[in-house]
């Protein structure tokens, strides 16, 4: 069972969040929420400026966070990070995979290398992160592994065939892992972010047109702090009743 607060142990309790970008984004919001509960955060992403900014904000408000620049598609880099955690004898409480952007493309004009790029970002990175983290979770006989999905995890829309391919695969992979590892007290869950997110990625897209599109849809978008609270809720669930898939959308979003 996982209590409502970090387990009593001499080891430092750590949470690793992959795919952290802008401070107004899902990854950063999740980092801040777990930091509030006194976990040490590994803030992981590709941009040194962005991950350092998120880590600095957490540390400025009394939390503990370290920034790491890691390519989640690179198994050597990912394994090196988890080896560091093991060598420091830290307790891995949770890992959140939040990697992959929804880049549109016209199918008949889409090159195979673009499909490969999207597959590596949306699915391969999840495979790599899961393999490294689950090795530690198995030794501990506990841990939480969360994957960020999208509307594309459930249904493909025009211009997003490549993105849907990876997200469809990720969803099935996550649910398979959930079944396989639950007997080892490892909680695996997939979160469907079904709607536009009220964050920097959408609001700054196309020179601000993304924000206009979000507002004119009438939904207002998904609040990143509310999303982060749902990730925290999943981590707090006990083994008596685990959620393996959570569907999040604004109350006005069609589905």
Short mmCIF file of C-alpha atoms in Angstrom, two decimals:
data_model
loop_
_atom_site.label_atom_id
_atom_site.label_comp_id
_atom_site.label_asym_id
_atom_site.label_seq_id
_atom_site.Cartn_x
_atom_site.Cartn_y
_atom_site.Cartn_z
CA UNK A 1 0.00 0.00 0.00
CA UNK A 2 1.09 3.57 -0.74
CA UNK A 3 0.24 6.01 2.06
CA UNK A 4 -0.89 9.57 1.48
CA UNK A 5 2.62 10.85 2.14
CA UNK A 6 6.09 9.51 1.18
CA UNK A 7 6.98 6.25 2.91
CA UNK A 8 9.01 6.40 6.09
CA UNK A 9 12.53 5.48 4.99
CA UNK A 10 16.08 6.69 5.41
CA UNK A 11 16.31 6.96 1.64
CA UNK A 12 15.48 10.15 -0.21
CA UNK A 13 12.15 9.81 -2.00
CA UNK A 14 12.43 10.89 -5.63
CA UNK A 15 10.10 11.44 -8.58
CA UNK A 16 11.34 11.61 -12.17
CA UNK A 17 9.33 13.58 -14.74
CA UNK A 18 10.31 13.19 -18.39
CA UNK A 19 9.21 15.67 -21.04
CA UNK A 20 9.36 18.84 -18.96
CA UNK A 21 9.29 22.00 -21.07
CA UNK A 22 7.82 25.42 -20.39
CA UNK A 23 6.82 26.35 -16.86
CA UNK A 24 3.22 26.60 -18.04
CA UNK A 25 3.01 23.00 -19.17
CA UNK A 26 1.87 19.61 -17.87
CA UNK A 27 5.34 18.35 -17.01
CA UNK A 28 6.27 21.42 -14.99
CA UNK A 29 2.91 21.45 -13.20
CA UNK A 30 3.33 17.79 -12.23
CA UNK A 31 6.82 18.55 -10.91
CA UNK A 32 5.49 21.36 -8.75
CA UNK A 33 2.64 19.22 -7.36
CA UNK A 34 4.90 16.37 -6.29
CA UNK A 35 7.43 18.83 -4.87
CA UNK A 36 4.69 20.17 -2.58
CA UNK A 37 4.60 16.72 -0.98
CA UNK A 38 8.32 16.92 -0.17
CA UNK A 39 9.55 14.60 -2.91
CA UNK A 40 12.86 15.37 -4.57
CA UNK A 41 12.19 16.04 -8.26
CA UNK A 42 14.29 15.07 -11.23
CA UNK A 43 13.17 17.56 -13.86
CA UNK A 44 14.02 15.97 -17.21
CA UNK A 45 13.78 17.40 -20.70
CA UNK A 46 15.74 18.37 -23.80
CA UNK A 47 16.12 22.10 -23.17
CA UNK A 48 18.61 23.00 -20.47
CA UNK A 49 17.09 26.47 -20.04
CA UNK A 50 13.55 25.15 -19.61
CA UNK A 51 14.31 22.33 -17.16
CA UNK A 52 16.64 24.56 -15.15
CA UNK A 53 13.96 27.24 -14.93
CA UNK A 54 11.39 24.75 -13.61
CA UNK A 55 13.88 23.31 -11.11
CA UNK A 56 14.88 26.80 -9.94
CA UNK A 57 11.25 27.75 -9.33
CA UNK A 58 10.69 24.64 -7.21
CA UNK A 59 13.87 25.24 -5.20
CA UNK A 60 12.98 28.92 -4.74
CA UNK A 61 9.70 27.89 -3.10
CA UNK A 62 11.34 25.50 -0.66
CA UNK A 63 11.23 22.28 -2.69
CA UNK A 64 14.04 20.09 -3.94
CA UNK A 65 14.64 19.69 -7.65
CA UNK A 66 17.53 18.98 -9.98
CA UNK A 67 17.50 19.58 -13.73
CA UNK A 68 18.71 16.94 -16.18
CA UNK A 69 19.00 17.22 -19.95
CA UNK A 70 18.16 13.76 -21.29
CA UNK A 71 16.93 12.52 -24.64
CA UNK A 72 14.17 10.10 -23.59
CA UNK A 73 14.58 8.22 -26.88
CA UNK A 74 18.19 7.37 -26.00
CA UNK A 75 18.35 4.23 -23.86
CA UNK A 76 21.94 4.95 -22.77
CA UNK A 77 21.09 8.43 -21.47
CA UNK A 78 17.92 7.24 -19.74
CA UNK A 79 19.63 4.28 -18.08
CA UNK A 80 22.47 6.52 -16.91
CA UNK A 81 19.98 8.73 -15.08
CA UNK A 82 18.36 5.79 -13.29
CA UNK A 83 21.80 4.34 -12.50
CA UNK A 84 22.64 7.63 -10.80
CA UNK A 85 19.49 7.39 -8.69
CA UNK A 86 20.37 3.83 -7.68
CA UNK A 87 23.99 4.71 -6.90
CA UNK A 88 22.81 7.53 -4.65
CA UNK A 89 20.56 4.99 -2.91
CA UNK A 90 17.48 7.09 -3.49
CA UNK A 91 14.00 5.58 -3.38
CA UNK A 92 12.19 5.85 -6.72
CA UNK A 93 8.59 6.70 -5.81
CA UNK A 94 7.19 7.62 -9.22
CA UNK A 95 8.12 8.13 -12.86
CA UNK A 96 6.01 10.24 -15.22
CA UNK A 97 6.43 9.99 -19.00
CA UNK A 98 5.12 13.17 -20.61
CA UNK A 99 6.98 13.09 -23.93
CA UNK A 100 5.73 13.74 -27.46
CA UNK A 101 4.16 16.65 -29.34
CA UNK A 102 1.23 16.52 -31.76
CA UNK A 103 2.71 17.72 -35.04
CA UNK A 104 0.20 17.69 -37.94
CA UNK A 105 0.97 16.43 -41.43
CA UNK A 106 -0.84 15.77 -44.73
CA UNK A 107 -0.74 12.01 -45.16
CA UNK A 108 0.12 11.79 -48.87
CA UNK A 109 2.87 14.36 -48.37
CA UNK A 110 4.30 12.76 -45.22
CA UNK A 111 7.79 11.33 -45.51
CA UNK A 112 8.66 8.05 -43.80
CA UNK A 113 11.33 9.77 -41.72
CA UNK A 114 8.62 12.02 -40.21
CA UNK A 115 6.59 8.95 -39.22
CA UNK A 116 9.71 7.47 -37.67
CA UNK A 117 10.40 10.70 -35.79
CA UNK A 118 6.86 10.74 -34.36
CA UNK A 119 7.00 7.05 -33.42
CA UNK A 120 10.28 7.55 -31.57
CA UNK A 121 8.93 10.55 -29.68
CA UNK A 122 5.48 9.27 -28.76
CA UNK A 123 6.18 5.56 -28.22
CA UNK A 124 9.85 4.55 -28.25
CA UNK A 125 10.67 7.04 -25.51
CA UNK A 126 7.97 5.46 -23.32
CA UNK A 127 9.37 1.99 -23.96
CA UNK A 128 12.87 3.14 -22.99
CA UNK A 129 11.74 4.94 -19.84
CA UNK A 130 9.54 2.04 -18.75
CA UNK A 131 12.28 -0.57 -19.13
CA UNK A 132 14.74 1.37 -16.98
CA UNK A 133 12.29 2.43 -14.28
CA UNK A 134 10.53 -0.92 -13.93
CA UNK A 135 13.82 -2.63 -13.08
CA UNK A 136 14.06 -0.45 -9.99
CA UNK A 137 10.35 -0.71 -9.17
CA UNK A 138 10.60 -4.51 -9.24
CA UNK A 139 13.45 -4.51 -6.74
CA UNK A 140 11.48 -2.15 -4.49
CA UNK A 141 8.21 -4.06 -5.03
CA UNK A 142 6.49 -0.69 -5.35
CA UNK A 143 6.30 2.41 -7.52
CA UNK A 144 4.06 4.46 -9.79
CA UNK A 145 4.55 4.74 -13.55
CA UNK A 146 2.30 7.23 -15.36
CA UNK A 147 2.03 7.87 -19.11
CA UNK A 148 0.53 10.99 -20.67
CA UNK A 149 -1.81 10.18 -23.54
CA UNK A 150 -3.98 12.35 -25.78
CA UNK A 151 -7.24 12.41 -27.72
CA UNK A 152 -5.22 10.57 -30.39
CA UNK A 153 -4.84 7.64 -27.98
CA UNK A 154 -8.53 6.89 -28.55
CA UNK A 155 -9.33 8.23 -32.03
CA UNK A 156 -7.40 9.51 -35.03
CA UNK A 157 -8.23 12.88 -36.57
CA UNK A 158 -7.34 14.25 -40.02
CA UNK A 159 -3.71 15.46 -40.31
CA UNK A 160 -2.64 13.54 -37.19
CA UNK A 161 -2.11 10.01 -38.53
CA UNK A 162 1.53 9.88 -37.41
CA UNK A 163 0.78 11.22 -33.94
CA UNK A 164 -2.15 8.82 -33.51
CA UNK A 165 0.02 5.87 -34.48
CA UNK A 166 2.37 6.44 -31.56
CA UNK A 167 -0.32 7.36 -29.05
CA UNK A 168 -2.45 4.32 -29.93
CA UNK A 169 0.58 2.11 -29.35
CA UNK A 170 1.44 3.86 -26.09
CA UNK A 171 -2.04 3.35 -24.67
CA UNK A 172 -2.05 -0.39 -25.35
CA UNK A 173 1.49 -0.74 -24.07
CA UNK A 174 0.67 1.07 -20.83
CA UNK A 175 -2.45 -1.01 -20.16
CA UNK A 176 -0.48 -4.20 -20.85
CA UNK A 177 2.18 -3.16 -18.34
CA UNK A 178 -0.56 -2.32 -15.82
CA UNK A 179 -1.82 -5.90 -15.92
CA UNK A 180 1.60 -7.48 -15.87
CA UNK A 181 3.13 -5.53 -12.97
CA UNK A 182 0.20 -5.05 -10.60
CA UNK A 183 1.12 -8.25 -8.72
CA UNK A 184 4.49 -6.63 -7.95
CA UNK A 185 2.71 -3.67 -6.31
CA UNK A 186 3.63 -1.41 -9.24
CA UNK A 187 0.89 0.97 -10.28
CA UNK A 188 0.91 1.75 -14.01
CA UNK A 189 -1.65 4.16 -15.44
CA UNK A 190 -2.37 5.94 -18.73
CA UNK A 191 -3.91 9.43 -18.69
CA UNK A 192 -5.89 10.59 -21.72
CA UNK A 193 -5.59 14.37 -22.06
CA UNK A 194 -8.67 14.82 -24.22
CA UNK A 195 -8.76 18.48 -25.22
CA UNK A 196 -6.64 21.58 -25.62
CA UNK A 197 -4.36 22.33 -22.69
CA UNK A 198 -4.27 25.84 -21.25
CA UNK A 199 -0.49 26.04 -21.38
CA UNK A 200 2.33 27.68 -23.30
CA UNK A 201 2.45 25.09 -26.08
CA UNK A 202 -1.10 25.88 -27.17
CA UNK A 203 -1.26 29.55 -26.22
CA UNK A 204 1.94 30.47 -28.07
CA UNK A 205 1.35 28.27 -31.12
CA UNK A 206 1.19 30.04 -34.50
CA UNK A 207 2.03 33.45 -32.99
CA UNK A 208 -0.86 33.35 -30.55
CA UNK A 209 -3.49 31.83 -32.80
CA UNK A 210 -3.49 28.73 -30.61
CA UNK A 211 -4.79 30.75 -27.68
CA UNK A 212 -7.54 32.22 -29.84
CA UNK A 213 -8.53 28.75 -31.05
CA UNK A 214 -8.66 27.50 -27.46
CA UNK A 215 -10.88 30.35 -26.32
CA UNK A 216 -13.22 30.31 -29.33
CA UNK A 217 -13.93 26.61 -28.79
CA UNK A 218 -15.72 27.62 -25.61
CA UNK A 219 -14.01 25.03 -23.40
CA UNK A 220 -11.30 27.24 -21.98
CA UNK A 221 -8.89 24.32 -22.13
CA UNK A 222 -7.60 21.93 -19.49
CA UNK A 223 -6.02 23.66 -16.50
CA UNK A 224 -2.47 22.34 -16.02
CA UNK A 225 -2.64 22.45 -12.22
CA UNK A 226 -5.89 20.46 -12.26
CA UNK A 227 -4.19 17.92 -14.52
CA UNK A 228 -1.26 17.70 -12.12
CA UNK A 229 -3.66 17.13 -9.22
CA UNK A 230 -5.08 14.12 -11.08
CA UNK A 231 -1.57 12.66 -11.52
CA UNK A 232 -1.02 13.13 -7.79
CA UNK A 233 -4.35 11.41 -7.05
CA UNK A 234 -3.30 8.38 -9.12
CA UNK A 235 -0.03 8.12 -7.21
CA UNK A 236 -1.89 8.23 -3.90
CA UNK A 237 -4.23 5.36 -4.71
CA UNK A 238 -3.69 2.18 -2.73
CA UNK A 239 -3.45 -1.30 -4.23
CA UNK A 240 -7.00 -2.13 -3.08
CA UNK A 241 -8.36 0.11 -5.84
CA UNK A 242 -6.10 1.26 -8.68
CA UNK A 243 -7.13 3.29 -11.71
CA UNK A 244 -5.23 2.16 -14.81
CA UNK A 245 -6.70 4.68 -17.24
CA UNK A 246 -7.99 8.17 -16.53
CA UNK A 247 -9.83 10.31 -19.09
CA UNK A 248 -9.48 14.09 -18.56
CA UNK A 249 -11.35 16.76 -20.53
CA UNK A 250 -13.02 20.15 -19.95
CA UNK A 251 -16.67 19.76 -18.98
CA UNK A 252 -17.76 21.29 -22.32
CA UNK A 253 -15.47 19.16 -24.49
CA UNK A 254 -17.31 16.84 -26.92
CA UNK A 255 -16.52 13.13 -26.86
#
